CSV table of C-alpha atoms in Angstrom, one decimal:
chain,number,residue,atom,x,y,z
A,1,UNK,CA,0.0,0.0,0.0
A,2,UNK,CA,1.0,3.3,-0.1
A,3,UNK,CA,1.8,3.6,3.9
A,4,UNK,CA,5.3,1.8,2.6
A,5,UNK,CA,6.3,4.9,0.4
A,6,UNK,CA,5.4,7.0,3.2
A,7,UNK,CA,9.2,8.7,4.0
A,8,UNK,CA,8.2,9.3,7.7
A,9,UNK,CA,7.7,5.4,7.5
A,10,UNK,CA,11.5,4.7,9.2
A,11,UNK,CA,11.5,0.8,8.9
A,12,UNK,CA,10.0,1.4,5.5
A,13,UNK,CA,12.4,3.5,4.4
A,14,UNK,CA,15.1,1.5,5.7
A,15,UNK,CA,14.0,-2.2,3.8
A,16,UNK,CA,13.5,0.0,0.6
A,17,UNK,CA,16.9,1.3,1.0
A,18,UNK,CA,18.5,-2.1,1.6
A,19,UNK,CA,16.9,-3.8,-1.2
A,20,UNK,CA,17.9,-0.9,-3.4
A,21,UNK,CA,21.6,-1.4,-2.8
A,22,UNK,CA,21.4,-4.7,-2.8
A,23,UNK,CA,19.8,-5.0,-6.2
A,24,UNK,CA,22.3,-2.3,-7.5
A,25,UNK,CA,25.3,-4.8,-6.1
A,26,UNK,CA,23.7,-7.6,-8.1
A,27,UNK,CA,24.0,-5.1,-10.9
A,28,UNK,CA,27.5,-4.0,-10.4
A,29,UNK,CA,28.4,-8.1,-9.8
A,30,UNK,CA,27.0,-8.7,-13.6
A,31,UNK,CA,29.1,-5.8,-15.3
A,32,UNK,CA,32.7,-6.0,-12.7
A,33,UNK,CA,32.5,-10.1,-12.5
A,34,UNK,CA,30.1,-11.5,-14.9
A,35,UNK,CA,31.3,-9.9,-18.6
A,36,UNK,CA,28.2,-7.7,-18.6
A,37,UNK,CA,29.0,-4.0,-20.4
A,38,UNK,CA,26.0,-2.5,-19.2
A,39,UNK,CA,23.0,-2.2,-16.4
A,40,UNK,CA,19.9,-0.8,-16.1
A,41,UNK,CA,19.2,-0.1,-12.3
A,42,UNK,CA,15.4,0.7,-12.7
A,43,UNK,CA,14.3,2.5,-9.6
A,44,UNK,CA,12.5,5.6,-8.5
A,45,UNK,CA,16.0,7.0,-6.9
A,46,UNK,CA,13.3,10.0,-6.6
A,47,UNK,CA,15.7,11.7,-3.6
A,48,UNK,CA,18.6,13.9,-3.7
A,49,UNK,CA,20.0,11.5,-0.9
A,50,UNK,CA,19.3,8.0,-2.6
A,51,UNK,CA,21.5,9.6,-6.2
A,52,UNK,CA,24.2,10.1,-3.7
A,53,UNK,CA,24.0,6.7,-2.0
A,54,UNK,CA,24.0,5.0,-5.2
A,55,UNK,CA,26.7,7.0,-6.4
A,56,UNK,CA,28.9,7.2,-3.4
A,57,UNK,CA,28.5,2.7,-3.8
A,58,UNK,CA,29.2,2.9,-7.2
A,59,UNK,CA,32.2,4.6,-6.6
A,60,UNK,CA,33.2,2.6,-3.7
A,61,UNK,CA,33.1,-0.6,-5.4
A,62,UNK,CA,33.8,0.2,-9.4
A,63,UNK,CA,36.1,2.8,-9.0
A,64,UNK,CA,35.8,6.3,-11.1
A,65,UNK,CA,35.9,4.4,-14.5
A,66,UNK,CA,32.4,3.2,-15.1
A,67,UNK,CA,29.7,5.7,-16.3
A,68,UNK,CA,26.9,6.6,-14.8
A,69,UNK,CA,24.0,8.2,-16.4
A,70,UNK,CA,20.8,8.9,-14.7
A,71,UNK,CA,17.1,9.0,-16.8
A,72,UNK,CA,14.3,10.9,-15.5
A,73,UNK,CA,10.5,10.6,-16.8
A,74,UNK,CA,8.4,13.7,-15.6
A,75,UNK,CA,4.8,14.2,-16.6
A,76,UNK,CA,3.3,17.9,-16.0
A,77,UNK,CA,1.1,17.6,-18.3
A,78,UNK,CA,-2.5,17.3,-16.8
A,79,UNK,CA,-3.9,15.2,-19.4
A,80,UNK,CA,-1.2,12.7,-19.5
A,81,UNK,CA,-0.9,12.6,-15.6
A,82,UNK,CA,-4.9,11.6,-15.6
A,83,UNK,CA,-3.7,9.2,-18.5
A,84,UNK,CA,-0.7,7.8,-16.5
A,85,UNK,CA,-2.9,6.8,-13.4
A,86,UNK,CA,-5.3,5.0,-15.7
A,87,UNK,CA,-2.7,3.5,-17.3
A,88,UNK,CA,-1.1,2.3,-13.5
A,89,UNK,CA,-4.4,1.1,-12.5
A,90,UNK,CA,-4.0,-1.7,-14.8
A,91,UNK,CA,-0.4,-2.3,-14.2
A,92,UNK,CA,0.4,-4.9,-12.1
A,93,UNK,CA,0.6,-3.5,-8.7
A,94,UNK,CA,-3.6,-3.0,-8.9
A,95,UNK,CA,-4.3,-5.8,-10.8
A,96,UNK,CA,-7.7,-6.7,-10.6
A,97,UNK,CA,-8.1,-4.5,-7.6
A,98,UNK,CA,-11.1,-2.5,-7.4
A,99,UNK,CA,-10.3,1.1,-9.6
A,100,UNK,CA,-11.3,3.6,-6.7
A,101,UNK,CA,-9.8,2.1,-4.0
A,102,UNK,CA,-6.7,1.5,-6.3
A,103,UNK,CA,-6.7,5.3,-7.4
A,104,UNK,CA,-7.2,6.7,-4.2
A,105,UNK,CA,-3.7,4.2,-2.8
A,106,UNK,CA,-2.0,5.6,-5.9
A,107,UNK,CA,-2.6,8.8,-5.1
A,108,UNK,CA,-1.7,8.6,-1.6
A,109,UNK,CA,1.2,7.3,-2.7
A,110,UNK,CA,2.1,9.9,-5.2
A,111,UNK,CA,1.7,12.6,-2.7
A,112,UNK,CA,3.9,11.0,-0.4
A,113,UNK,CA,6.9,10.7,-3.1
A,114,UNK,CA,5.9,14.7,-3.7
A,115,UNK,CA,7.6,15.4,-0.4
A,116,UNK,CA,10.8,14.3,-0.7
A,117,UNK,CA,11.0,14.1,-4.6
A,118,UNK,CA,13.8,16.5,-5.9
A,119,UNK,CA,14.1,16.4,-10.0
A,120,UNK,CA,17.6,16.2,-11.4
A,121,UNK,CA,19.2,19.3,-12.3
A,122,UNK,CA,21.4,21.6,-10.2
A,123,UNK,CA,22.7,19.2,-8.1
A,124,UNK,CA,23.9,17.0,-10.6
A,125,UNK,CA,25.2,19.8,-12.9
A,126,UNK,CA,27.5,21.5,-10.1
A,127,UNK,CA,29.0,17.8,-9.7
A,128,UNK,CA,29.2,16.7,-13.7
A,129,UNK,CA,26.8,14.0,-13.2
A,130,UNK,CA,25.2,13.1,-16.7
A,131,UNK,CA,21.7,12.8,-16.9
A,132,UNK,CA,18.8,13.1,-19.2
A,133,UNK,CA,15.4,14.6,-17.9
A,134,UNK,CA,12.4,13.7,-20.6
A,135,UNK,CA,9.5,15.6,-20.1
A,136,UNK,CA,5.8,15.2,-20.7
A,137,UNK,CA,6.4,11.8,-23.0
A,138,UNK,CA,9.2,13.4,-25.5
A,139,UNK,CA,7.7,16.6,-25.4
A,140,UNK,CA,10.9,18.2,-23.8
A,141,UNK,CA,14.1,16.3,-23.4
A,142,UNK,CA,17.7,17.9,-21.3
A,143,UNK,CA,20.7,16.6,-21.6
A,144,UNK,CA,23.2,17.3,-19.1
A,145,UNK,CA,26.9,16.1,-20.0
A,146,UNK,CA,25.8,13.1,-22.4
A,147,UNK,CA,29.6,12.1,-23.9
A,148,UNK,CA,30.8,8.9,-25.5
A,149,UNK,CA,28.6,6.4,-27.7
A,150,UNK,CA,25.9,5.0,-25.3
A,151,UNK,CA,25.1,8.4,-23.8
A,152,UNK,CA,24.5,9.5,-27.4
A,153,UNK,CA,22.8,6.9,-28.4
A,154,UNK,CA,20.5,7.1,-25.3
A,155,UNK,CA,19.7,10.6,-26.1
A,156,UNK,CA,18.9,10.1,-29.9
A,157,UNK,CA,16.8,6.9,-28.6
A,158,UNK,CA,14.6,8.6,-26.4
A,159,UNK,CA,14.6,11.5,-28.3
A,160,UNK,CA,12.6,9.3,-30.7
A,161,UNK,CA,10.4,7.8,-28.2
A,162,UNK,CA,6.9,7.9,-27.8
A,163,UNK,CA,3.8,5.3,-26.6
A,164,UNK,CA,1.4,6.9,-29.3
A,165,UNK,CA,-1.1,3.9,-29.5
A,166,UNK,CA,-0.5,2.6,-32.8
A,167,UNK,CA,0.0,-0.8,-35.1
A,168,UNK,CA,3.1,-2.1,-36.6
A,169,UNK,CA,2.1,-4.9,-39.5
A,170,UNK,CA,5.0,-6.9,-41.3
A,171,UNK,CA,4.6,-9.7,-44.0
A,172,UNK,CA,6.5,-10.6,-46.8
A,173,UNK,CA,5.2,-10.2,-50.4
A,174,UNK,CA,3.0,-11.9,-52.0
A,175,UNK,CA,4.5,-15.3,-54.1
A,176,UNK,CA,6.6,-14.5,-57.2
A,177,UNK,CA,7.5,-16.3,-60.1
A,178,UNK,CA,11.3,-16.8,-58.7
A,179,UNK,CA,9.4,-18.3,-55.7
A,180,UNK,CA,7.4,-21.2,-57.5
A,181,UNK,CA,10.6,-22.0,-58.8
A,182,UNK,CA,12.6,-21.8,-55.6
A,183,UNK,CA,14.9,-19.5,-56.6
A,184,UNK,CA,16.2,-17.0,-54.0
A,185,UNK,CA,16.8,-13.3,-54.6
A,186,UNK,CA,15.6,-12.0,-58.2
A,187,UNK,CA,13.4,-9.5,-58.8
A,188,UNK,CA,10.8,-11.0,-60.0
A,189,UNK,CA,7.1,-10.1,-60.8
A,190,UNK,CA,4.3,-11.7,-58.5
A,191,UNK,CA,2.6,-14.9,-59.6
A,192,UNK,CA,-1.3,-15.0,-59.6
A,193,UNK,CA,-1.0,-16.2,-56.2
A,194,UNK,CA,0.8,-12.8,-55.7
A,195,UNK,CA,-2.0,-10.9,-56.8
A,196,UNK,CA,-4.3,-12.5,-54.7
A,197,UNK,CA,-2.7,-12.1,-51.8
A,198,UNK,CA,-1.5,-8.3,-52.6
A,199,UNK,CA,-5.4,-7.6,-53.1
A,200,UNK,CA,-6.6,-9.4,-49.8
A,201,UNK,CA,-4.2,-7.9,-48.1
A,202,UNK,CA,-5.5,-4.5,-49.1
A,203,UNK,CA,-8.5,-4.9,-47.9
A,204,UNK,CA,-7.8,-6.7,-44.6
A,205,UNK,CA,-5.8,-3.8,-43.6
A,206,UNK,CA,-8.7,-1.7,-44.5
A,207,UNK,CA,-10.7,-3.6,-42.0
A,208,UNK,CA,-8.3,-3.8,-39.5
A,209,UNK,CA,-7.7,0.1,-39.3
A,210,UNK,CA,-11.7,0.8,-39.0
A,211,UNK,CA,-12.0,-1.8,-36.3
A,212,UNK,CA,-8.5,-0.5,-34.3
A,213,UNK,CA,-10.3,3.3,-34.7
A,214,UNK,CA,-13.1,2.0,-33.0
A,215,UNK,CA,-11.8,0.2,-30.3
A,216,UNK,CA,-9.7,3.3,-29.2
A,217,UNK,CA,-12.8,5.3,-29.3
A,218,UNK,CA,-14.8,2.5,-27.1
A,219,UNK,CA,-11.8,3.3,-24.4
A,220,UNK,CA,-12.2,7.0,-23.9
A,221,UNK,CA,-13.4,6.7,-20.6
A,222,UNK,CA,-15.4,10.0,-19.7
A,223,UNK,CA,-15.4,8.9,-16.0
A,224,UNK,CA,-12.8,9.1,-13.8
A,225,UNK,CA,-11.9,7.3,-11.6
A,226,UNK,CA,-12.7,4.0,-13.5
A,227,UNK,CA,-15.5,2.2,-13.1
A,228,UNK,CA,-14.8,-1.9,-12.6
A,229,UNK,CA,-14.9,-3.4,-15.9
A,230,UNK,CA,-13.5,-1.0,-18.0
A,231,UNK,CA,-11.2,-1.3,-20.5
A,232,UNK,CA,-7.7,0.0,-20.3
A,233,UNK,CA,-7.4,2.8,-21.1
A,234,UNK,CA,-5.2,4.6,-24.1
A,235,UNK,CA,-1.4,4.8,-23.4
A,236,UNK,CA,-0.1,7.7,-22.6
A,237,UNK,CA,0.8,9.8,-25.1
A,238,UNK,CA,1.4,13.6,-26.2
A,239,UNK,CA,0.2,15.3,-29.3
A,240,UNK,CA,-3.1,15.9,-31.3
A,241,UNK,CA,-5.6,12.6,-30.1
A,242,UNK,CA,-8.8,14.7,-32.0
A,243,UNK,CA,-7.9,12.7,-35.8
A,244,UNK,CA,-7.7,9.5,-36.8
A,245,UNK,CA,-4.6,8.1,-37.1
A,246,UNK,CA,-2.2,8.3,-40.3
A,247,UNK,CA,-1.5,4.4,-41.7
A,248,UNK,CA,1.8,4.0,-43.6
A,249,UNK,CA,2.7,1.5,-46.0
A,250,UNK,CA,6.4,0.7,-46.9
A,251,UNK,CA,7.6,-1.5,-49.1
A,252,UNK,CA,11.1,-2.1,-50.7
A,253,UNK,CA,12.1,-1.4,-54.4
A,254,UNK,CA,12.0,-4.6,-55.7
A,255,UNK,CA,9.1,-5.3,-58.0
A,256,UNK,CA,7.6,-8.3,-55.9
A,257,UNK,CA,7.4,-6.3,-52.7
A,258,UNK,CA,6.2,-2.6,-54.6
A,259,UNK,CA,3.2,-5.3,-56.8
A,260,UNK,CA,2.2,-6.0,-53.2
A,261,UNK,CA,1.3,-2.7,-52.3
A,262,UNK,CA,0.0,-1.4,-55.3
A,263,UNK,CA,-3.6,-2.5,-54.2
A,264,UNK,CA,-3.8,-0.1,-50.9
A,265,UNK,CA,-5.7,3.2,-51.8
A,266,UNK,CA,-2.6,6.4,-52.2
A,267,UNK,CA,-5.7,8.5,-50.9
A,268,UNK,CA,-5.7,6.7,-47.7
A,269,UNK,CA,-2.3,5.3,-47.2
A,270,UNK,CA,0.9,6.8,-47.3
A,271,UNK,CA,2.8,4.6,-49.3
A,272,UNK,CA,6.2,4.9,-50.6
A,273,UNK,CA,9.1,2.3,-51.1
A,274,UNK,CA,12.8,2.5,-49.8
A,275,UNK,CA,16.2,0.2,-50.7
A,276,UNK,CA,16.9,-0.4,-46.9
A,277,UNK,CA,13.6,-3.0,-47.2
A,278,UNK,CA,15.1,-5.0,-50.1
A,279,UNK,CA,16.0,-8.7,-49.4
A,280,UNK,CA,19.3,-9.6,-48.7
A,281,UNK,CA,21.8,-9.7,-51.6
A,282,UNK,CA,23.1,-13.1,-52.7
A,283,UNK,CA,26.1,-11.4,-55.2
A,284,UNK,CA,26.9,-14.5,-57.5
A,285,UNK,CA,24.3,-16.7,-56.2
A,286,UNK,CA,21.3,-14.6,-57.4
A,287,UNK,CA,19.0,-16.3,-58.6
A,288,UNK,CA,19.6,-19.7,-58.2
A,289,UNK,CA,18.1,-22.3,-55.9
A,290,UNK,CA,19.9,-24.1,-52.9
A,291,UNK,CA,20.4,-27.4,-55.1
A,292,UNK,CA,21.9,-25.6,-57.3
A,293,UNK,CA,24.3,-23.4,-55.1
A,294,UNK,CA,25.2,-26.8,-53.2
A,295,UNK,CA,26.3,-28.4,-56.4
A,296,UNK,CA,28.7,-25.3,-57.8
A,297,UNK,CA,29.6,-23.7,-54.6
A,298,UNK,CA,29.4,-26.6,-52.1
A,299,UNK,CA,31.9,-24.8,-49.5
A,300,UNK,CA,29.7,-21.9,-49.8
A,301,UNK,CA,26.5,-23.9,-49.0
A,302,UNK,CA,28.5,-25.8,-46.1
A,303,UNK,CA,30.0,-22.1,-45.0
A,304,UNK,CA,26.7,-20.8,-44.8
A,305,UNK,CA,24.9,-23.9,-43.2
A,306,UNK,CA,27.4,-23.4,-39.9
A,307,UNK,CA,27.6,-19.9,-39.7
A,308,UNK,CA,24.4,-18.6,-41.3
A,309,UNK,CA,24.3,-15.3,-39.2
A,310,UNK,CA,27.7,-14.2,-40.2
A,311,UNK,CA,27.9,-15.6,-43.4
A,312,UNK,CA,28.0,-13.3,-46.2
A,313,UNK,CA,27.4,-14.4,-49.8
A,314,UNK,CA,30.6,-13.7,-52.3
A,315,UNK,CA,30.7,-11.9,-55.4
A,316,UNK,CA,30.2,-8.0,-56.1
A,317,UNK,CA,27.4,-6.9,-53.3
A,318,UNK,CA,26.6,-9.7,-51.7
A,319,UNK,CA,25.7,-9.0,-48.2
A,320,UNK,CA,24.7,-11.0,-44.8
A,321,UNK,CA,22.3,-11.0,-42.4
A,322,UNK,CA,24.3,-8.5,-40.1
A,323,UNK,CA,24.5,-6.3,-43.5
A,324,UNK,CA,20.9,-6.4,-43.5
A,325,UNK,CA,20.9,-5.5,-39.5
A,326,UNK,CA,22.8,-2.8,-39.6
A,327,UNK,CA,20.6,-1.1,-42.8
A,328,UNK,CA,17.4,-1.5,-41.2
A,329,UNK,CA,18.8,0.4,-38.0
A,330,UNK,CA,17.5,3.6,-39.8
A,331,UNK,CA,14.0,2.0,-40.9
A,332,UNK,CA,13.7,0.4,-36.9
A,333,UNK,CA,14.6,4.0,-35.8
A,334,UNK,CA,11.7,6.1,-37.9
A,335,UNK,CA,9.6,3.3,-36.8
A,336,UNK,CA,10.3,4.3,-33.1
A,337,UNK,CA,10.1,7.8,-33.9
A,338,UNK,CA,6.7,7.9,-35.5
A,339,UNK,CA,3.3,8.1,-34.0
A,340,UNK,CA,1.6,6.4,-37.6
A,341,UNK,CA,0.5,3.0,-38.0
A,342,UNK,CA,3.1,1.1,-40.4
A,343,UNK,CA,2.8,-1.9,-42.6
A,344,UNK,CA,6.4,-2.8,-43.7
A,345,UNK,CA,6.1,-4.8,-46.5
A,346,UNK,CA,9.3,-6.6,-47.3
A,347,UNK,CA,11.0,-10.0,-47.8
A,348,UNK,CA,12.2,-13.0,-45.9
A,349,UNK,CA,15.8,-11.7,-44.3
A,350,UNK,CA,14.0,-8.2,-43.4
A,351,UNK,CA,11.3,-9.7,-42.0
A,352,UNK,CA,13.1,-12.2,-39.8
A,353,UNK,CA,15.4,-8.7,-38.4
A,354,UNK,CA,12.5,-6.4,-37.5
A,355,UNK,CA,10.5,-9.1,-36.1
A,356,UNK,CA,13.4,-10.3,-33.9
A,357,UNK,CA,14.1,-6.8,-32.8
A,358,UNK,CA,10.1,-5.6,-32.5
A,359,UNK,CA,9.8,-9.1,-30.1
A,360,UNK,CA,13.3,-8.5,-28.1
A,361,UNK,CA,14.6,-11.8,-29.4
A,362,UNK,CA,18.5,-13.0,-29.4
A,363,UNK,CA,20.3,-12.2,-32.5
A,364,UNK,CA,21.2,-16.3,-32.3
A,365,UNK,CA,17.6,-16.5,-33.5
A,366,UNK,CA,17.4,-14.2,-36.2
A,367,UNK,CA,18.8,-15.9,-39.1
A,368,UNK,CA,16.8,-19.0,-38.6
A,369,UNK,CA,12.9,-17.8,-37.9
A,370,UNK,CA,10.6,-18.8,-39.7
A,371,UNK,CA,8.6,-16.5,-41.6
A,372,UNK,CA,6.7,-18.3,-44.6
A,373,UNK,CA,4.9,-16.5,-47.2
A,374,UNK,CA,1.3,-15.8,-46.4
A,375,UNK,CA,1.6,-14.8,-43.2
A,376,UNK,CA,0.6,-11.1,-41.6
A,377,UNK,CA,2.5,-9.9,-38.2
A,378,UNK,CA,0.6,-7.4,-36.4
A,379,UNK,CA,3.1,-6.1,-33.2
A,380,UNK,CA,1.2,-2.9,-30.7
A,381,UNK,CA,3.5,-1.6,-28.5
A,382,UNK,CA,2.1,-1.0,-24.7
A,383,UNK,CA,3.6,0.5,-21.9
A,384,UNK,CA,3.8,-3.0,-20.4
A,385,UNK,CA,5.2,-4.6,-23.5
A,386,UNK,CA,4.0,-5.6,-27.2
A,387,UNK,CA,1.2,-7.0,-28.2
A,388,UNK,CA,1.7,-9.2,-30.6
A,389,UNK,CA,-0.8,-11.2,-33.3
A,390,UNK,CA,-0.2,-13.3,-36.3
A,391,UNK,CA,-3.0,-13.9,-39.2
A,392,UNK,CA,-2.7,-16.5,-42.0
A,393,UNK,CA,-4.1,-15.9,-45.5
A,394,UNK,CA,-6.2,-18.5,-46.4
A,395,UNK,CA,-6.8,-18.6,-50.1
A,396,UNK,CA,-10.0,-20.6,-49.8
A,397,UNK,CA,-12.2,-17.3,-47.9
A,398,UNK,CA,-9.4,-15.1,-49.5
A,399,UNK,CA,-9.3,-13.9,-46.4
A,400,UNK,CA,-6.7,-13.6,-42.8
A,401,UNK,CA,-7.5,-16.1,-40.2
A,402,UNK,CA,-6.3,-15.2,-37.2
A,403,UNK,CA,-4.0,-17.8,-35.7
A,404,UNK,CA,-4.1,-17.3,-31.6
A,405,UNK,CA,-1.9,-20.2,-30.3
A,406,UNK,CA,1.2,-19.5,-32.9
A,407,UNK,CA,4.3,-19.3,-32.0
A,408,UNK,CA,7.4,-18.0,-33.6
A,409,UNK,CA,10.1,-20.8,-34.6
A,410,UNK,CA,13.5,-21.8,-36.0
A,411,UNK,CA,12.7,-22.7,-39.9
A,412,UNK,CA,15.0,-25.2,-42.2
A,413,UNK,CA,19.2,-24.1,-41.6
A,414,UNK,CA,18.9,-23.9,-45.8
A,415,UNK,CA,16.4,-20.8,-45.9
């Protein structure tokens, strides 16, 4: 309950700060003894004394050497407060609790934080601590002394960081000609089995948009606080919520994957194509199938069997899957950054990357998922993690059945 945030609460205060620097000494154990190169110590830290504590241990045990930067979220924003302690009500700490009781705790519990919270900023400037303070969702972000590679890259994360309620869809293209005959690469045109697909698709994403539109409507609760029963509500977000919302659809700029889209209305959808979607580049093996690479370049084929993830095919341009990584950095990024739904239509290597990053998925796994043709991956980023929904085209309704038991998996070491 809120009665253990309370600071006048001594043997509160004392467990919390126990467990706090225990927890931050199984964090300093992983990076000093276990290999790790970096830590996350996810904790309110909310006083001017707790920063020093943790700092003064930092120092005492790892010395002046490792950096330290500290992240602040503040919301002032009224309606993205109101938002926020909708949004906690169905967190997990009032889980099926009942919403007044569990609003009026929260509250309580916010106040009590109030009295001793100090925000980062003078303190930590007069000492060069580095720290970045986001405001209001993204709305404002300071940054205090952020030097070196992860600081920066910190920054230009978060400075592309929002929880706009929104849909990311992936799927490869529909079938192609080089497809029925199992060769890889190509740019080939789709096969009537393309077309079909390309057109269902079209209009299942049509469907899809109307029905996500309404949903989000449905939540707008105009009571507060919450009544049992209701839905959660929409996450937290800042910027216009009086429109509906913009849908994107990229493809890459080989003919298979631009065919696909070509069905989805330019009135309605934003759709352009970029070269960081195309499927990875097979330099002198374009083109051909597997049987036929294993018969004239059989080191290659065993080369790639073992070490398919850093494997990179030979010949002018031929790239590998951590080619393909590193060129969808800038696509994953924009995709961050935007508050628009997104359907990313591309091929079999891109799909496998953003689904593994999207999902938080080793990069062991990348290379070998399994992401057949025909299949529609819709991912909706919450504050409390991704959704995440895969359909099926079935070519019988010419329609997307929704497949609620799937699983992601390792396909064939040849694909």
């Amino acid at each position: 309950s809120a009665d253990f945030f309370d600071p006048d609460n001594k043997r509160a205060v004392q467990l919390r700060e126990r467990v706090a620097l225990e927890t931050l000494d199984e964090l300093l154990d992983y990076i000093l003894e276990q290999g790790g190169s970096v830590g996350i110590l996810d904790a309110t830290n909310s006083t001017l004394e707790r920063r020093k504590a943790i700092m003064d241990h930092i120092r005492k045990r790892a010395g002046p050497e490792l950096g330290v930067l500290f992240l602040e979220s503040r919301c002032v924003d009224p309606v993205l407060l109101e938002s926020n302690m909708r949004l906690k009500l169905s967190g997990p700490d009032y889980k099926d609790q009942d919403p007044v009781k569990a609003l009026e705790d929260f509250k309580k519990r916010v106040a009590l934080y109030e009295k001793s919270y100090v925000p980062l900023g003078e303190y930590e400037e007069q000492h060069n601590m580095p720290y970045v303070q986001m405001i209001d969702v993204g709305r404002k972000v300071v940054a205090h002394q952020t030097n070196g590679f992860l600081s920066s890259q910190v920054v230009y994360y978060l400075l592309n960081f929002n929880l706009s309620p929104r849909q990311i869809w992936i799927t490869r293209h529909g079938e192609s000609i080089d497809n029925q005959l199992g060769r890889i690469g190509g740019d080939s045109e789709l096969s009537e089995n393309g077309h079909r697909y390309a057109k269902a698709l079209a209009r299942f994403i049509d469907d899809q948009r109307k029905r996500w539109e309404a949903h989000q409507k449905q939540k707008e609760m105009s009571h507060f606080p919450p009544h049992p029963g209701d839905s959660t509500p929409p996450n937290p977000a800042y910027g216009p919520r009086d429109r509906p919302r913009n849908f994107c659809v990229w493809s890459s700029m080989m003919v298979r994957a631009i065919q696909t889209t070509q069905y989805f209305n330019e009135d309605d959808y934003d759709i352009k194509q970029m070269r960081m979607l195309d499927e990875l580049y097979a330099g002198r093996m374009e083109g051909m199938t597997y049987d036929e690479i294993k018969e004239k370049f059989p080191e290659e084929y065993e080369h790639r069997k073992r070490e398919k993830l850093q494997y990179r095919y030979p010949g002018p341009g031929g790239e590998g899957y951590l080619d393909v990584i590193n060129r969808l950095r800038a696509v994953i990024i924009e995709v961050e950054r935007m508050t628009d739904h997104v359907l990313l239509v591309g091929h079999r290597s891109v799909a496998r990357v953003l689904l593994a990053y999207f999902l938080g998925l080793d990069r062991d796994q990348v290379a070998g998922l399994d992401v057949p043709l025909g299949v529609l991956y819709m991912l909706e980023p919450k504050p409390y993690g991704v959704d995440f929904k895969v359909y099926r085209y079935n070519p019988d309704t010419d329609w997307f059945d929704y497949l609620p038991d799937f699983k992601l998996h390792q396909a064939s070491p040849l694909q």
